[in-house]
Coordinates of C-alpha atoms in Angstrom, one line a residue:
M2 CA 8.1 -13.3 -11.4
G3 CA 10.3 -11.1 -13.4
R4 CA 12.0 -8.0 -11.9
S5 CA 11.3 -5.9 -15.0
R6 CA 7.9 -5.0 -13.5
R7 CA 7.7 -3.0 -10.3
T8 CA 5.6 -4.5 -7.6
I9 CA 2.6 -2.7 -6.0
P10 CA 4.4 -2.3 -2.6
E11 CA 7.3 -0.6 -4.5
E12 CA 4.9 1.7 -6.4
L13 CA 2.9 2.6 -3.3
L14 CA 6.1 3.6 -1.5
L15 CA 7.3 5.7 -4.4
L16 CA 3.9 7.4 -4.4
A17 CA 4.3 8.2 -0.7
L18 CA 7.8 9.7 -1.0
D19 CA 7.8 13.4 -0.8
P20 CA 10.2 14.7 -3.5
T21 CA 11.0 17.8 -1.5
T22 CA 11.5 16.5 2.0
G23 CA 12.6 12.9 1.3
T24 CA 10.1 11.6 3.9
T25 CA 7.1 9.3 3.5
A26 CA 3.6 10.6 3.8
Q27 CA 1.2 8.9 6.2
P28 CA 4.0 6.7 7.7
Q29 CA 2.0 4.7 10.1
S30 CA -0.8 3.8 7.7
L31 CA 1.7 3.3 5.0
D32 CA 3.2 0.4 6.9
L33 CA -0.2 -1.3 6.9
G34 CA -0.6 -0.5 3.2
L35 CA 2.7 -2.2 2.3
A36 CA 1.6 -5.4 4.1
G37 CA -1.7 -5.2 2.1
A38 CA 0.1 -4.4 -1.1
Q39 CA 2.1 -7.6 -0.7
L40 CA -1.2 -9.6 -0.6
V41 CA -2.4 -7.9 -3.8
E42 CA 0.9 -8.7 -5.6
L43 CA 0.8 -12.3 -4.5
A44 CA -2.8 -12.5 -5.7
L45 CA -1.9 -11.1 -9.1
A46 CA 0.9 -13.7 -9.2
G47 CA -1.6 -16.4 -8.7
R48 CA -0.2 -17.5 -5.3
I49 CA -3.1 -16.5 -3.0
A50 CA -6.8 -15.9 -3.5
P51 CA -9.6 -14.3 -1.4
D52 CA -11.9 -16.6 0.5
G53 CA -14.6 -14.3 1.8
D54 CA -12.7 -11.9 4.1
R55 CA -9.9 -14.4 4.4
I56 CA -6.7 -15.0 2.3
A57 CA -5.9 -18.6 1.2
V58 CA -2.7 -19.8 -0.3
V59 CA -3.5 -21.6 -3.6
V60 CA 0.0 -22.1 -5.1
P61 CA 2.9 -22.1 -2.6
R62 CA 5.6 -21.9 -5.3
P63 CA 8.0 -19.0 -4.7
T64 CA 7.7 -15.9 -6.9
G65 CA 11.4 -15.1 -7.0
D66 CA 10.9 -11.9 -5.0
P67 CA 12.5 -12.5 -1.6
T68 CA 10.2 -10.1 0.3
L69 CA 7.1 -11.4 -1.3
D70 CA 8.2 -15.0 -0.8
C71 CA 8.8 -14.4 2.9
A72 CA 5.2 -13.2 3.2
L73 CA 3.9 -16.2 1.1
E74 CA 5.8 -18.6 3.4
L75 CA 4.3 -17.0 6.5
L76 CA 0.9 -17.4 5.0
R77 CA 1.5 -21.0 4.1
R78 CA 2.6 -21.8 7.6
R79 CA -0.7 -20.7 9.0
G80 CA -2.2 -23.8 7.5
A81 CA -5.6 -22.3 7.0
P82 CA -7.0 -19.1 5.4
V83 CA -6.3 -16.0 7.5
R84 CA -8.5 -12.9 7.8
A85 CA -7.0 -10.1 5.9
V86 CA -7.3 -7.7 8.9
H87 CA -5.4 -10.0 11.1
W88 CA -2.6 -10.4 8.6
I89 CA -2.3 -6.7 7.9
G90 CA -2.7 -5.8 11.5
G91 CA 0.1 -8.1 12.6
P92 CA 3.7 -7.0 13.3
R93 CA 5.7 -6.2 10.2
L94 CA 9.0 -5.0 11.7
G95 CA 11.1 -3.1 9.2
L96 CA 8.9 -3.7 6.2
R97 CA 9.1 -0.1 5.0
Q98 CA 12.8 0.0 5.5
T99 CA 13.2 -3.2 3.6
Y100 CA 11.5 -1.7 0.6
L101 CA 13.3 1.6 0.9
S102 CA 16.6 -0.3 1.0
H103 CA 15.5 -2.4 -2.0
L104 CA 14.6 0.7 -4.0
E105 CA 18.0 2.1 -3.1
R106 CA 19.8 -1.0 -4.4
C107 CA 17.8 -0.8 -7.6
G108 CA 18.9 2.8 -8.0
M109 CA 15.4 4.3 -7.8
V110 CA 16.1 6.3 -4.6
H111 CA 19.2 7.4 -2.8
A112 CA 19.7 7.7 0.9
V113 CA 20.6 11.1 2.5
A114 CA 22.0 11.0 6.0
G115 CA 21.1 13.7 8.4
Q116 CA 20.3 14.5 12.0
M117 CA 17.1 15.4 13.9
C118 CA 17.5 18.2 16.4
G119 CA 21.2 18.1 15.7
V120 CA 21.5 14.8 17.6
L121 CA 19.5 11.9 16.4
P122 CA 20.7 10.3 13.1
T123 CA 18.1 10.1 10.4
T124 CA 17.9 8.9 6.8
R125 CA 15.9 10.5 4.1
Y126 CA 15.3 9.1 0.7
Q127 CA 15.2 11.1 -2.6
A128 CA 13.9 9.6 -5.9
T129 CA 16.8 9.3 -8.4
D130 CA 14.5 8.7 -11.4
T131 CA 11.6 11.1 -11.2
E132 CA 10.3 9.7 -14.5
I133 CA 9.3 6.5 -12.8
S134 CA 7.3 8.4 -10.1
R135 CA 5.7 10.5 -12.8
E136 CA 4.6 7.4 -14.7
I137 CA 3.0 5.8 -11.7
R138 CA 1.2 9.1 -10.9
A139 CA 0.1 9.5 -14.5
R140 CA -1.6 6.1 -14.4
L141 CA -3.7 7.2 -11.4
D142 CA -4.4 10.6 -12.9
S143 CA -5.6 9.0 -16.2
A144 CA -7.9 6.6 -14.3
I145 CA -9.4 9.5 -12.3
R146 CA -9.7 11.9 -15.3
T147 CA -11.1 9.5 -18.0
G148 CA -13.4 7.4 -15.8
V149 CA -12.2 4.3 -17.9
P150 CA -11.9 1.2 -15.6
P151 CA -8.2 0.8 -14.9
D152 CA -6.2 -2.4 -15.2
P153 CA -6.1 -4.5 -12.0
R154 CA -2.7 -3.3 -10.9
T155 CA -3.6 0.4 -11.2
A156 CA -7.0 -0.2 -9.5
A157 CA -5.4 -2.0 -6.6
L158 CA -2.7 0.8 -6.3
A159 CA -5.5 3.4 -6.2
A160 CA -7.4 1.5 -3.6
L161 CA -4.4 1.2 -1.4
A162 CA -3.4 4.9 -1.9
H163 CA -6.9 5.9 -0.7
A164 CA -6.8 3.4 2.2
V165 CA -3.6 4.7 3.6
G166 CA -4.6 8.3 3.3
L167 CA -2.4 9.4 0.4
G168 CA -5.3 11.3 -1.3
K169 CA -4.4 14.6 0.4
H170 CA -0.8 14.1 -0.4
L171 CA -1.4 13.4 -4.1
Y172 CA -4.4 15.8 -4.6
P173 CA -4.2 18.5 -1.9
G174 CA -6.5 21.3 -1.0
N175 CA -10.1 22.1 -2.0
E176 CA -9.1 21.9 -5.7
G177 CA -8.2 18.2 -5.2
R178 CA -11.4 17.2 -3.5
S179 CA -13.1 15.8 -6.6
S180 CA -9.9 13.9 -7.5
R181 CA -9.7 12.4 -4.0
S182 CA -13.3 11.3 -4.3
R183 CA -12.7 9.6 -7.6
L184 CA -9.6 8.0 -6.2
R185 CA -11.8 6.5 -3.5
D186 CA -14.3 5.3 -6.2
L187 CA -11.6 3.3 -8.0
I188 CA -11.6 0.9 -5.1
R189 CA -14.5 -1.0 -6.6
H190 CA -12.6 -2.0 -9.8
D191 CA -10.5 -4.8 -8.3
P192 CA -12.0 -7.2 -5.8
M193 CA -8.7 -8.2 -4.2
G194 CA -7.6 -4.6 -4.0
G195 CA -10.9 -3.7 -2.5
L196 CA -10.8 -6.4 0.1
V197 CA -7.3 -5.4 1.2
A198 CA -8.0 -1.7 1.2
H199 CA -11.0 -2.2 3.4
A200 CA -8.9 -4.4 5.7
V201 CA -6.3 -1.6 6.0
M202 CA -9.0 0.9 6.9
D203 CA -10.5 -1.5 9.4
V204 CA -7.2 -1.9 11.2
Q205 CA -6.7 1.8 11.3
N206 CA -10.3 2.2 12.7
G207 CA -9.8 -0.5 15.3
A208 CA -12.4 -2.7 13.7
A209 CA -10.2 -5.7 13.1
A210 CA -11.9 -7.8 15.7
Q211 CA -15.3 -7.6 13.9
P212 CA -16.0 -9.7 10.8
R213 CA -16.9 -7.6 7.8
R214 CA -19.0 -8.3 4.7
S215 CA -17.2 -9.1 1.4
P216 CA -16.4 -6.0 -0.6
A217 CA -19.1 -4.8 -3.0
P218 CA -18.7 -6.3 -6.5
A219 CA -17.6 -4.2 -9.4
G220 CA -20.1 -1.5 -10.4
R221 CA -21.6 -1.1 -6.9
Q222 CA -20.8 1.9 -4.7
A223 CA -19.9 1.5 -1.0
P224 CA -22.8 2.5 1.2
A225 CA -22.9 6.1 2.3
G226 CA -21.0 6.6 5.5
G227 CA -19.3 3.2 5.1
R228 CA -15.6 2.4 5.3
G229 CA -15.1 3.8 1.8
A230 CA -15.4 7.4 3.1
P231 CA -12.6 9.8 2.1
E232 CA -9.7 10.7 4.3
P233 CA -9.6 7.5 6.5
A234 CA -6.3 8.5 8.1
R235 CA -7.9 11.0 10.6
G236 CA -8.1 9.7 14.1
V237 CA -5.9 6.7 13.4
P238 CA -4.6 5.1 16.6
A239 CA -0.9 4.6 17.0
Q240 CA 0.5 1.4 15.6
P241 CA 3.9 1.3 17.4
H242 CA 4.9 -2.2 16.2
H243 CA 4.7 -1.0 12.5
G244 CA 7.2 1.8 13.0
S245 CA 10.3 -0.1 13.9
M246 CA 13.0 0.1 11.2
A247 CA 16.6 -1.1 10.9
R248 CA 17.6 2.6 10.4
A249 CA 15.9 5.7 11.6
V250 CA 13.9 7.4 8.9
A251 CA 12.6 10.9 9.5
H252 CA 9.0 11.5 9.0

């Protein structure tokens, strides 16, 4: 796949970067979201497909993206479809740092070295091309404002942004409540994005051990009180194996 198009993991990470502090919002759940975003990107590339609540490799041919191809190869080695929650909930050591370093090499962010408490070395990341971040955000805003069904990439990005709890980061305060609600509703416009987003929320809620129903088809709302409820990040248990990175990143 060509590198002229940003991948969904890259876009999700750019959405999560705080332009003021250089840190990422919702760092623990973001790690889960990046693993899920890889699944969506591989599905859009025609390499994998949903099989109920499982993920099956349908075309093992590499995409040309080293990080995605590593995930694709790991899925292929499983030899059988794997439950999305088990894949997303598995260890992904350094995945966030891998994407941050990639964005730095591409010139989309630059690293700023610092110290925490004057002792611990940290690295913060600032966007170098704010136009890219504004374009990504504008796609979400347009889908929320117009109510027009978004393209699959935008729908999947919205679903993952909701799943990892970026709603309050993107649309804060009481004035952003309706936008957060509409962001959640966009989850129904892409079946793969919906499957992965629900799996991300299931892992956060500790429900990965229980099989879940397939996500509702397009046009149907999630049941009241279900996993599509807003602000899923509250009460998220610690996921220590997702936080390891090659370099320390301040949160």
